[in-house]
Coordinates of N, CA and C in Angstrom, one line a residue:
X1 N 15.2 87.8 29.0 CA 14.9 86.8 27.9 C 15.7 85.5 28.3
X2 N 15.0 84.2 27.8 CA 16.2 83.1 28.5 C 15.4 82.2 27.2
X3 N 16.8 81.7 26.9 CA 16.6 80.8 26.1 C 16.9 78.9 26.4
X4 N 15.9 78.6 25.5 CA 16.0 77.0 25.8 C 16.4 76.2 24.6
X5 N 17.1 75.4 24.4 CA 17.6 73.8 23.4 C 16.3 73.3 23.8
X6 N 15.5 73.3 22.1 CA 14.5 72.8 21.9 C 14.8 71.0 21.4
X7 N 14.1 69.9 21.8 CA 14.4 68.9 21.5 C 16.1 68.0 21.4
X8 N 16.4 68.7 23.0 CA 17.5 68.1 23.3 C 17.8 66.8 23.5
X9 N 18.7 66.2 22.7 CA 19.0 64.7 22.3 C 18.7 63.9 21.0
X10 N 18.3 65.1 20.0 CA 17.6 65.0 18.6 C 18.2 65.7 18.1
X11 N 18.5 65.0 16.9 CA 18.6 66.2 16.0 C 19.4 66.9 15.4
X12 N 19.2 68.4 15.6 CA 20.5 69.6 15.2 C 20.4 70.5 16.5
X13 N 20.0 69.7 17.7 CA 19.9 70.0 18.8 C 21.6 69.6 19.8
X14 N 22.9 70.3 19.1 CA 24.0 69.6 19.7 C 24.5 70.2 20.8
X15 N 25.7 69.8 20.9 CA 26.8 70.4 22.9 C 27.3 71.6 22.4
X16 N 27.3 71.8 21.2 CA 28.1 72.7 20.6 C 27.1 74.5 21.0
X17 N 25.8 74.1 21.1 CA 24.8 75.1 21.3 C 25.2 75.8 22.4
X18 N 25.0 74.5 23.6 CA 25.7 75.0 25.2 C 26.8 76.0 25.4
X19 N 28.2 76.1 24.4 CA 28.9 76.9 24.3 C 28.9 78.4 23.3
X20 N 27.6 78.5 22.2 CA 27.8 79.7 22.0 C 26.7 80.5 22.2
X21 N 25.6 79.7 23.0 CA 24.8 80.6 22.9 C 24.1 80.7 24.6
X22 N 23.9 81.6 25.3 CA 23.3 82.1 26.4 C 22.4 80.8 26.8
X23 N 22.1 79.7 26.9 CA 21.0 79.0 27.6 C 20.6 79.1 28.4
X24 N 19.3 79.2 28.7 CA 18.7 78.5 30.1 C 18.3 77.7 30.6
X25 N 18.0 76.5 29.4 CA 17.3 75.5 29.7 C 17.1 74.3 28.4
X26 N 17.1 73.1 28.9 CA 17.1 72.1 28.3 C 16.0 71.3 27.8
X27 N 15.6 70.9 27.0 CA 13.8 70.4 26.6 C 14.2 69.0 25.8
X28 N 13.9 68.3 27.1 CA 14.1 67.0 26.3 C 12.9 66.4 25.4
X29 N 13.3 65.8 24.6 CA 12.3 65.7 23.2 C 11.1 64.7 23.8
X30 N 10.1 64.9 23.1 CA 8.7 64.0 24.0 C 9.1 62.4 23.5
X31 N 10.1 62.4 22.2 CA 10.1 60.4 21.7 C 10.9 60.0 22.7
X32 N 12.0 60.4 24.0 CA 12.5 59.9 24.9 C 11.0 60.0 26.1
X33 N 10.7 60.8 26.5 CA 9.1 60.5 27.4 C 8.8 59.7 27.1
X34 N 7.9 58.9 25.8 CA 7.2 58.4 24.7 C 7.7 56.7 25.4
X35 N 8.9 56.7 25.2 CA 9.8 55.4 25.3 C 10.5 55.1 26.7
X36 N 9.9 55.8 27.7 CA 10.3 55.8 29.0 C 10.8 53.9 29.7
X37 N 10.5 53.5 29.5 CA 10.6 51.9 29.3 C 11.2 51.4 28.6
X38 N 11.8 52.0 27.5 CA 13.3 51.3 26.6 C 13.9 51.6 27.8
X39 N 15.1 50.1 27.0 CA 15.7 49.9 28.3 C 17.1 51.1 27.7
X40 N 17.4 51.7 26.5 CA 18.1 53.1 26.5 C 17.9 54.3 26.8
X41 N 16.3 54.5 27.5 CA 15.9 55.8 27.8 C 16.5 56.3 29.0
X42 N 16.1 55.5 30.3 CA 16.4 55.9 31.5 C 18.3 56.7 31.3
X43 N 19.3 55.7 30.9 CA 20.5 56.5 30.7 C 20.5 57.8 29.9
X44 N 19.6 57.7 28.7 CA 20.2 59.0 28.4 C 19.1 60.3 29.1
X45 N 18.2 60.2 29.7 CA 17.9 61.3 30.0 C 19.1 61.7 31.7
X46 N 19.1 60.5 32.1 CA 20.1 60.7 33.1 C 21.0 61.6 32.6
X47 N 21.7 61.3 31.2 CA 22.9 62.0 30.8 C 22.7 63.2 31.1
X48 N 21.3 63.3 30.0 CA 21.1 65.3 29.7 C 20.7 65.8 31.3
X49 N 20.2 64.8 31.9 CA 19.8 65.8 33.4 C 21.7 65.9 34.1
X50 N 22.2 65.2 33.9 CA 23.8 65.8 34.4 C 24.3 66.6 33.6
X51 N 24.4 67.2 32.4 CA 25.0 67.9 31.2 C 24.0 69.5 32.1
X52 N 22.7 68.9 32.1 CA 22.2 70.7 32.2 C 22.5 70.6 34.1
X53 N 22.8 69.8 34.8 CA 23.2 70.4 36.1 C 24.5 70.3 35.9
X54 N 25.2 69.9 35.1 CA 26.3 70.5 34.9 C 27.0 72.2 34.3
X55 N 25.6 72.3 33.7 CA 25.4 73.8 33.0 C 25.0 75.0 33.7
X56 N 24.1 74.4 35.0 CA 23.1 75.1 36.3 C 22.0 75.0 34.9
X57 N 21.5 74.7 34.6 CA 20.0 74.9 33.2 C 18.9 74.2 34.2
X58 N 18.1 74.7 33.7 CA 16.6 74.2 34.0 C 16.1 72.8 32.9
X59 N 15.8 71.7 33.0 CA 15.3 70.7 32.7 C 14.2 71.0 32.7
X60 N 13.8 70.6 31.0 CA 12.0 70.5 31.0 C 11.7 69.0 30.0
X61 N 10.9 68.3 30.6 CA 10.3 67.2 29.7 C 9.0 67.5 29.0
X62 N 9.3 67.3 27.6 CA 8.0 67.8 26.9 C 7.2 66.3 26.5
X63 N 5.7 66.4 26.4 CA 5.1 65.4 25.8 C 5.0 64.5 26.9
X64 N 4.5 65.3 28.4 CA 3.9 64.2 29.3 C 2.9 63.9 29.3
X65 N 2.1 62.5 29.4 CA 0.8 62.6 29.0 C 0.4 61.6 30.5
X66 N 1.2 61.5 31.0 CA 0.4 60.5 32.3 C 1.4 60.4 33.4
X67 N 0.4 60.2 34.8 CA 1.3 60.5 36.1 C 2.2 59.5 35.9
X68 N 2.4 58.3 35.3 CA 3.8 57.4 35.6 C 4.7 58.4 34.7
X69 N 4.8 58.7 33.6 CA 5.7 59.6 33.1 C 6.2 60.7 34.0
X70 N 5.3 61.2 34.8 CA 5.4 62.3 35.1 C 6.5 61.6 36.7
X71 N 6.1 60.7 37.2 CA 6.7 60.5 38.9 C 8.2 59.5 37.9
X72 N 8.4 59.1 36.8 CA 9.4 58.5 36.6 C 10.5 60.1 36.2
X73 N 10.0 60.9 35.6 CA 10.7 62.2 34.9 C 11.2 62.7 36.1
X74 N 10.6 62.7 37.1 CA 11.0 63.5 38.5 C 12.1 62.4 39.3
X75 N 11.9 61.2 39.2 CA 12.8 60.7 39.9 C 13.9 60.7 39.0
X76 N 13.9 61.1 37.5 CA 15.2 60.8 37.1 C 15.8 62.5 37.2
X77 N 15.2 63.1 37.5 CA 15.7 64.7 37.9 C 15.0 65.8 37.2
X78 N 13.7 65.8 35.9 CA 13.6 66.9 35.8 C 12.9 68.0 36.6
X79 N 13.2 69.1 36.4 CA 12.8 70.3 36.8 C 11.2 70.6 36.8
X80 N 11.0 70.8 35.0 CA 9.9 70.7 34.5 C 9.1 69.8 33.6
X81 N 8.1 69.9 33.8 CA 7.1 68.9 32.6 C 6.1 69.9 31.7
X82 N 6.0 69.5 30.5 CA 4.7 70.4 29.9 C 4.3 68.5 29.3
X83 N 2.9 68.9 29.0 CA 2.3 68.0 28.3 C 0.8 67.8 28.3
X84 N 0.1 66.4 27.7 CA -0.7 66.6 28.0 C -1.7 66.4 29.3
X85 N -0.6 65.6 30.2 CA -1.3 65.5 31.3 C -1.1 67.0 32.4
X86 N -1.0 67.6 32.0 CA -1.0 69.0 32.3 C -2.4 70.3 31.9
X87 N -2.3 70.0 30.6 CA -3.2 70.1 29.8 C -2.7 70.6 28.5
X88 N -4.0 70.8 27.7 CA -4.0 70.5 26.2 C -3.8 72.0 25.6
X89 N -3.0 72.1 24.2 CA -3.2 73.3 23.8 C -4.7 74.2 23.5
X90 N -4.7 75.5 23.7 CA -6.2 75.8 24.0 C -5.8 77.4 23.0
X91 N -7.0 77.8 23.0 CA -7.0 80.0 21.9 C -6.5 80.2 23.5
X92 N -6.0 81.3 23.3 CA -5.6 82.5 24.2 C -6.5 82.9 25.2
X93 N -7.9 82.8 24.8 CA -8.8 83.2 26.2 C -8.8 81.9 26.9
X94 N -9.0 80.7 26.3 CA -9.1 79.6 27.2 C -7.8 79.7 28.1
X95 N -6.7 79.4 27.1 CA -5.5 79.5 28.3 C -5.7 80.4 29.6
X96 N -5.7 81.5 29.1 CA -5.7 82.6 30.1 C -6.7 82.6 31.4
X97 N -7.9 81.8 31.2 CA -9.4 81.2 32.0 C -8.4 80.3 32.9
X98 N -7.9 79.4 32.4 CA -7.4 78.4 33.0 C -6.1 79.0 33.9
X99 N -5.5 79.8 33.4 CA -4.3 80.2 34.3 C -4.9 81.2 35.4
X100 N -6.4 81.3 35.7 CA -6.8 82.2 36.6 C -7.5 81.0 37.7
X101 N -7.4 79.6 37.2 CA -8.2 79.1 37.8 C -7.3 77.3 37.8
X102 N -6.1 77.3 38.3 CA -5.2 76.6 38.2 C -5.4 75.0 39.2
X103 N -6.8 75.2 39.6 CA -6.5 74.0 41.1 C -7.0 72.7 39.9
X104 N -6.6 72.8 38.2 CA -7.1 71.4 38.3 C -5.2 70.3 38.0
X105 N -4.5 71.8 37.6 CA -2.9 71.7 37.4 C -2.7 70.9 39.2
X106 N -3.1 71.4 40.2 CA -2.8 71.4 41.4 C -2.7 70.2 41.8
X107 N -4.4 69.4 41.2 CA -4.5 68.4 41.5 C -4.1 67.0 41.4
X108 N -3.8 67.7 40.1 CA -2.8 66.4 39.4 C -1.7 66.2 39.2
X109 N -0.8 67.2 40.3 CA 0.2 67.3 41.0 C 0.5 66.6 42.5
X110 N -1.0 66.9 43.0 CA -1.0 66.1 44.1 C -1.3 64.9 44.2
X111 N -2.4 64.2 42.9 CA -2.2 62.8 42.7 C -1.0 62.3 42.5
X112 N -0.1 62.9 41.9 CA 1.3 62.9 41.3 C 2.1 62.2 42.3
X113 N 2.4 63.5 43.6 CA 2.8 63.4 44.7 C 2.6 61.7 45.5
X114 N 1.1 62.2 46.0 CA 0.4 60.8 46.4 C 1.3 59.8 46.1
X115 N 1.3 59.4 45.1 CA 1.5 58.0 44.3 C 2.8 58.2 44.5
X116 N 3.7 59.4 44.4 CA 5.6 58.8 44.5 C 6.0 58.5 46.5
X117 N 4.8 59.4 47.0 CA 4.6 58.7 48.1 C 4.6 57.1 48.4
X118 N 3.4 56.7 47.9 CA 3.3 55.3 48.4 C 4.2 54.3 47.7
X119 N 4.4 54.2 46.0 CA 6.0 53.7 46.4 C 7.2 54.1 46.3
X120 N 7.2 55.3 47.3 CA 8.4 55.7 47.8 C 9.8 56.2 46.5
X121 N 9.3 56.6 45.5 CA 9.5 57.5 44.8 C 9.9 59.4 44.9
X122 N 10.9 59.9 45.2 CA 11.3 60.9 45.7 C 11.1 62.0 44.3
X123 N 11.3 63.0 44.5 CA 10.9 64.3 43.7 C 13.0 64.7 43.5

């Protein structure tokens, strides 16, 4: 079982968590994604990406909805992305269809890639 700090940087989401309970992972809130272009965002996700590699934790950005979110989240260090440019919440059989048949996740990984390719944007 591994647990994650839901809407880290919000909240009742505090440091205080990191010390009493087992974590494994950090979920930054989707209104810092959302606001990737305030000029406050880029520092504080930096922060929480140093607090959870300070922790060893897994970094996840929730509420990705487009490859610039997605090649800016990676260059500022996260791990993981969920959202909607991943895809959309779906019933149980749909998910499950889709997790048997993953090359359209693949692909929009690889446009992903592509593009931190050409301007030289690193992972």
């Amino acid at each position: 079982i591994s647990v994650a700090i839901d809407d880290f940087g919000t909240g009742y989401s505090a440091l205080a968590y990191l010390q009493k309970f087992p974590v494994s992972a950090l979920k930054i809130d989707r209104s810092f994604v959302r606001d990737l272009e305030g000029p406050m965002t880029n520092p504080i996700i930096s922060a929480i990406t140093g607090i959870a590699r300070g922790f060893e934790l897994e970094l996840v950005a929730e509420g990705v909805e487009n490859e610039e979110q997605a090649c800016a989240l990676r260059s500022l260090g996260c791990d993981v992305m969920q959202g909607y440019l991943f895809a959309r919440p779906a019933p149980a059989a749909e998910a499950h269809a889709w997790l048997l048949e993953p090359e359209q996740l693949f692909r929009t990984l690889d446009t992903a890639t592509q593009r931190d390719q050409h301007t030289g944007l690193t992972a």
